[in-house]
Amino acid sequence: MRRWTARYTFAWTPIVTFGLKRLKFLEWIDQNLEPTAFSEGPDHVGVAPKRSDVRLTVRHNRMTVDDGAATDSGVSALLPLVGAVFESFQPKSVVLSSASAAWTAEWPDPDYDAARRRFAIYQTGGPITAALRPSDSSTLIDLSGPDHEGQAEFGIVSREELKERLTNPDVGRMVGRPETKLRHVKDEEFPAVSLFVDLSLRTTHPELLEDQADVETELSDVNSLGEQFVTVMAEQIQSRQEEAHDVR
């Protein structure tokens, strides 16, 4: 199981004095960081402290945290910046409004063509006709729960397909994840065959976040929710598709 790229959006009450407080935040950046990448204007401040693909962007009504590194460290490098955002902007009624992440579960069948065929047959309930048989499939489902709603697109992918889905999220039907060049991921880290899940969640009953620690906890919680969802989905598909007849 692995979480690859992700984007988290935190919303708050629009800051009327954003321009003034922006200067305080810029001063903090100047005193504490030597950014890899930086963007600044009247309506935003964007900064990548160590890697250009792990960045934070602040606007008058929201903060976006992007993780395009696809490494275990995730957005941990941005947490001090999050603390500076709270100190400088003093946002009110902060909530996690949405989270989009790409996940994979390594697949037990190393034969990509056979794996995607079995998955397609599982999705359709069995062979259709002798003339036209399922050979591949991707599925889009809506999700709902007590605190979140959203969508997930999933299917079997090869190593090269996984790279494409990560570097160019627009090839899928979901929106929201950042693009990445996968600079820090070795080729052997990509599974030969995997279940790819593009998961997007919106928070329907958010908790108010008061500081950096609350944000860190919220990120951990939403990632745990995604990991649990993908883990159970992979287990159920693997178990149930064994019952489907594999037409060769």
CSV table of C-alpha atoms in Angstrom, one decimal:
chain,number,residue,atom,x,y,z
A,1,MET,CA,0.0,0.0,0.0
A,2,ARG,CA,1.4,3.4,-0.9
A,3,ARG,CA,0.1,7.0,-1.0
A,4,TRP,CA,1.8,8.8,-3.9
A,5,THR,CA,0.8,12.4,-4.7
A,6,ALA,CA,-1.8,14.5,-2.8
A,7,ARG,CA,-3.4,17.9,-2.4
A,8,TYR,CA,-5.1,19.1,0.7
A,9,THR,CA,-7.1,22.3,0.8
A,10,PHE,CA,-7.9,24.2,4.1
A,11,ALA,CA,-10.6,26.8,4.0
A,12,TRP,CA,-11.2,29.7,6.4
A,13,THR,CA,-13.1,32.9,6.8
A,14,PRO,CA,-11.9,35.4,4.2
A,15,ILE,CA,-9.1,37.6,5.7
A,16,VAL,CA,-10.0,41.2,5.0
A,17,THR,CA,-6.4,42.4,5.9
A,18,PHE,CA,-4.7,39.7,3.8
A,19,GLY,CA,-2.4,42.2,2.1
A,20,LEU,CA,-1.1,43.5,5.4
A,21,LYS,CA,-0.7,40.2,7.0
A,22,ARG,CA,1.0,38.8,3.9
A,23,LEU,CA,3.9,41.1,4.6
A,24,LYS,CA,4.4,39.5,8.0
A,25,PHE,CA,4.4,36.1,6.5
A,26,LEU,CA,6.9,37.2,3.8
A,27,GLU,CA,9.2,38.5,6.6
A,28,TRP,CA,9.0,35.1,8.3
A,29,ILE,CA,10.0,33.4,5.1
A,30,ASP,CA,12.9,35.7,4.6
A,31,GLN,CA,14.2,35.1,8.1
A,32,ASN,CA,13.7,31.4,8.2
A,33,LEU,CA,13.9,29.9,4.8
A,34,GLU,CA,15.9,29.7,1.6
A,35,PRO,CA,13.1,28.5,-0.7
A,36,THR,CA,13.6,26.2,-3.6
A,37,ALA,CA,10.7,27.9,-5.3
A,38,PHE,CA,8.7,31.0,-4.5
A,39,SER,CA,5.7,32.9,-5.9
A,40,GLU,CA,4.2,36.1,-4.5
A,41,GLY,CA,1.5,38.5,-5.5
A,42,PRO,CA,-1.3,40.7,-4.1
A,43,ASP,CA,-3.6,37.7,-3.8
A,44,HIS,CA,-1.3,34.9,-2.8
A,45,VAL,CA,2.0,33.6,-1.5
A,46,GLY,CA,3.4,30.3,-2.6
A,47,VAL,CA,6.6,28.7,-1.3
A,48,ALA,CA,8.4,25.4,-1.6
A,49,PRO,CA,11.0,25.2,1.2
A,50,LYS,CA,13.0,22.2,0.0
A,51,ARG,CA,11.5,20.6,-3.1
A,52,SER,CA,9.6,22.4,-5.8
A,53,ASP,CA,7.0,19.7,-5.9
A,54,VAL,CA,6.2,20.0,-2.2
A,55,ARG,CA,4.7,23.4,-1.7
A,56,LEU,CA,2.2,25.6,0.2
A,57,THR,CA,0.1,28.3,-1.2
A,58,VAL,CA,-1.9,30.8,0.9
A,59,ARG,CA,-4.8,33.0,-0.3
A,60,HIS,CA,-7.3,35.2,1.5
A,61,ASN,CA,-9.8,32.4,2.0
A,62,ARG,CA,-7.7,29.2,1.9
A,63,MET,CA,-4.4,27.3,2.1
A,64,THR,CA,-3.4,24.6,-0.3
A,65,VAL,CA,-0.8,22.0,0.6
A,66,ASP,CA,0.6,20.0,-2.4
A,67,ASP,CA,2.7,16.9,-2.1
A,68,GLY,CA,4.1,15.9,-5.5
A,69,ALA,CA,7.2,14.2,-4.2
A,70,ALA,CA,5.7,10.8,-3.8
A,71,THR,CA,8.0,10.0,-0.9
A,72,ASP,CA,7.5,8.8,2.6
A,73,SER,CA,8.2,12.3,4.1
A,74,GLY,CA,5.1,13.7,2.5
A,75,VAL,CA,4.3,17.2,3.5
A,76,SER,CA,6.3,17.1,6.8
A,77,ALA,CA,8.7,19.8,5.4
A,78,LEU,CA,5.7,22.2,5.2
A,79,LEU,CA,4.6,21.9,8.8
A,80,PRO,CA,6.8,24.8,10.1
A,81,LEU,CA,5.3,26.9,7.3
A,82,VAL,CA,1.8,26.0,8.4
A,83,GLY,CA,2.7,27.2,11.9
A,84,ALA,CA,3.9,30.5,10.4
A,85,VAL,CA,0.6,30.8,8.5
A,86,PHE,CA,-1.4,30.6,11.7
A,87,GLU,CA,1.0,33.1,13.4
A,88,SER,CA,1.1,35.6,10.6
A,89,PHE,CA,-2.5,35.5,9.2
A,90,GLN,CA,-4.4,34.4,12.3
A,91,PRO,CA,-7.1,32.7,10.2
A,92,LYS,CA,-10.5,32.0,11.7
A,93,SER,CA,-12.8,29.0,11.4
A,94,VAL,CA,-10.1,26.9,9.7
A,95,VAL,CA,-11.2,23.5,8.3
A,96,LEU,CA,-9.9,20.8,6.0
A,97,SER,CA,-12.3,21.2,3.1
A,98,SER,CA,-11.0,18.6,0.6
A,99,ALA,CA,-8.2,16.1,0.1
A,100,SER,CA,-7.2,14.3,-3.1
A,101,ALA,CA,-4.6,11.5,-3.2
A,102,ALA,CA,-3.4,8.8,-5.5
A,103,TRP,CA,-3.0,5.3,-3.9
A,104,THR,CA,-1.8,1.9,-5.1
A,105,ALA,CA,-2.1,-1.6,-3.7
A,106,GLU,CA,0.4,-4.0,-5.2
A,107,TRP,CA,-1.4,-6.7,-7.1
A,108,PRO,CA,-0.6,-10.4,-6.6
A,109,ASP,CA,-0.9,-11.3,-10.3
A,110,PRO,CA,2.3,-10.2,-12.0
A,111,ASP,CA,0.7,-10.7,-15.5
A,112,TYR,CA,-0.7,-7.3,-16.3
A,113,ASP,CA,-2.9,-8.4,-19.2
A,114,ALA,CA,-4.4,-11.3,-17.2
A,115,ALA,CA,-4.9,-9.1,-14.1
A,116,ARG,CA,-6.8,-6.3,-15.9
A,117,ARG,CA,-8.9,-8.9,-17.8
A,118,ARG,CA,-9.8,-10.6,-14.5
A,119,PHE,CA,-10.6,-7.2,-13.0
A,120,ALA,CA,-12.9,-6.3,-16.0
A,121,ILE,CA,-14.7,-9.6,-15.7
A,122,TYR,CA,-15.2,-9.0,-12.0
A,123,GLN,CA,-16.6,-5.6,-12.7
A,124,THR,CA,-19.1,-6.9,-15.3
A,125,GLY,CA,-20.1,-10.0,-13.3
A,126,GLY,CA,-18.7,-12.4,-15.9
A,127,PRO,CA,-18.2,-12.8,-19.6
A,128,ILE,CA,-20.6,-10.9,-21.8
A,129,THR,CA,-20.5,-12.6,-25.2
A,130,ALA,CA,-18.1,-14.8,-27.1
A,131,ALA,CA,-17.6,-12.0,-29.7
A,132,LEU,CA,-17.0,-9.2,-27.2
A,133,ARG,CA,-15.3,-10.0,-23.9
A,134,PRO,CA,-14.2,-7.7,-21.1
A,135,SER,CA,-10.4,-7.0,-21.3
A,136,ASP,CA,-9.9,-3.9,-19.2
A,137,SER,CA,-11.8,-1.6,-16.9
A,138,SER,CA,-11.7,1.5,-14.7
A,139,THR,CA,-14.6,2.4,-12.4
A,140,LEU,CA,-15.8,5.7,-10.9
A,141,ILE,CA,-17.8,5.5,-7.7
A,142,ASP,CA,-19.4,8.1,-5.4
A,143,LEU,CA,-18.7,7.8,-1.7
A,144,SER,CA,-20.6,9.1,1.3
A,145,GLY,CA,-20.1,8.8,5.1
A,146,PRO,CA,-20.8,10.5,8.4
A,147,ASP,CA,-18.0,13.1,7.9
A,148,HIS,CA,-16.9,12.9,4.3
A,149,GLU,CA,-18.2,12.5,0.8
A,150,GLY,CA,-16.3,12.1,-2.5
A,151,GLN,CA,-15.4,9.9,-5.4
A,152,ALA,CA,-12.9,7.3,-6.3
A,153,GLU,CA,-11.7,6.1,-9.7
A,154,PHE,CA,-9.9,2.8,-9.7
A,155,GLY,CA,-8.5,0.1,-11.9
A,156,ILE,CA,-5.5,-2.2,-12.6
A,157,VAL,CA,-2.4,-0.3,-14.0
A,158,SER,CA,1.0,-1.3,-15.2
A,159,ARG,CA,4.2,0.4,-14.1
A,160,GLU,CA,4.2,2.8,-17.1
A,161,GLU,CA,0.5,3.6,-16.6
A,162,LEU,CA,1.0,4.4,-13.0
A,163,LYS,CA,3.8,6.8,-13.9
A,164,GLU,CA,1.5,8.5,-16.4
A,165,ARG,CA,-1.4,8.8,-13.9
A,166,LEU,CA,0.9,10.4,-11.4
A,167,THR,CA,2.8,12.8,-13.7
A,168,ASN,CA,-0.3,13.8,-15.6
A,169,PRO,CA,-3.4,13.6,-13.4
A,170,ASP,CA,-5.6,15.0,-16.2
A,171,VAL,CA,-5.6,11.7,-18.0
A,172,GLY,CA,-8.1,10.4,-15.4
A,173,ARG,CA,-11.6,11.5,-14.6
A,174,MET,CA,-10.7,13.0,-11.2
A,175,VAL,CA,-9.3,16.5,-10.6
A,176,GLY,CA,-7.4,18.0,-7.8
A,177,ARG,CA,-4.0,16.3,-7.5
A,178,PRO,CA,-0.8,18.2,-8.4
A,179,GLU,CA,1.4,17.2,-11.3
A,180,THR,CA,4.8,15.8,-10.5
A,181,LYS,CA,8.0,14.8,-12.3
A,182,LEU,CA,8.7,12.0,-9.8
A,183,ARG,CA,12.3,13.2,-9.4
A,184,HIS,CA,12.9,11.4,-6.2
A,185,VAL,CA,11.3,8.0,-7.0
A,186,LYS,CA,13.4,5.1,-8.2
A,187,ASP,CA,12.1,3.0,-11.0
A,188,GLU,CA,12.1,-0.2,-8.9
A,189,GLU,CA,9.7,1.5,-6.4
A,190,PHE,CA,6.9,1.3,-9.0
A,191,PRO,CA,5.0,-2.0,-8.7
A,192,ALA,CA,4.8,-4.0,-12.0
A,193,VAL,CA,1.1,-4.3,-11.5
A,194,SER,CA,-1.1,-2.6,-9.0
A,195,LEU,CA,-4.6,-1.4,-8.2
A,196,PHE,CA,-4.6,2.3,-8.7
A,197,VAL,CA,-7.1,4.4,-6.7
A,198,ASP,CA,-7.6,8.1,-7.3
A,199,LEU,CA,-9.4,9.2,-4.2
A,200,SER,CA,-11.0,12.6,-3.7
A,201,LEU,CA,-12.8,13.5,-0.4
A,202,ARG,CA,-14.7,16.5,0.8
A,203,THR,CA,-15.3,17.1,4.5
A,204,THR,CA,-19.0,17.5,5.3
A,205,HIS,CA,-18.7,17.8,9.1
A,206,PRO,CA,-15.3,19.5,9.6
A,207,GLU,CA,-13.7,20.2,12.9
A,208,LEU,CA,-12.2,23.6,13.5
A,209,LEU,CA,-8.4,23.7,13.5
A,210,GLU,CA,-6.6,26.1,15.8
A,211,ASP,CA,-2.9,25.6,15.0
A,212,GLN,CA,-0.2,23.6,13.3
A,213,ALA,CA,-0.7,20.6,15.6
A,214,ASP,CA,-4.4,20.4,14.6
A,215,VAL,CA,-3.5,20.5,10.9
A,216,GLU,CA,-0.9,17.7,11.4
A,217,THR,CA,-3.5,15.6,13.1
A,218,GLU,CA,-6.1,16.3,10.4
A,219,LEU,CA,-3.7,15.3,7.7
A,220,SER,CA,-2.9,12.1,9.5
A,221,ASP,CA,-6.5,11.3,10.0
A,222,VAL,CA,-7.6,11.8,6.4
A,223,ASN,CA,-4.6,9.8,5.1
A,224,SER,CA,-5.5,6.9,7.5
A,225,LEU,CA,-9.1,7.1,6.2
A,226,GLY,CA,-7.8,6.8,2.6
A,227,GLU,CA,-5.4,4.0,3.5
A,228,GLN,CA,-8.1,2.0,5.2
A,229,PHE,CA,-10.5,2.5,2.3
A,230,VAL,CA,-8.0,1.4,-0.4
A,231,THR,CA,-6.8,-1.6,1.7
A,232,VAL,CA,-10.3,-3.0,2.2
A,233,MET,CA,-11.2,-2.3,-1.4
A,234,ALA,CA,-8.1,-4.2,-2.7
A,235,GLU,CA,-8.8,-7.1,-0.3
A,236,GLN,CA,-12.4,-7.4,-1.4
A,237,ILE,CA,-11.7,-7.2,-5.1
A,238,GLN,CA,-8.9,-9.8,-4.8
A,239,SER,CA,-11.2,-12.1,-2.9
A,240,ARG,CA,-14.3,-11.8,-5.0
A,241,GLN,CA,-12.7,-11.8,-8.4
A,242,GLU,CA,-11.5,-15.3,-7.7
A,243,GLU,CA,-15.1,-16.3,-8.2
A,244,ALA,CA,-15.2,-14.8,-11.7
A,245,HIS,CA,-14.5,-17.0,-14.7
A,246,ASP,CA,-11.3,-16.0,-16.4
A,247,VAL,CA,-11.8,-16.2,-20.2
A,248,ARG,CA,-8.6,-16.6,-22.1
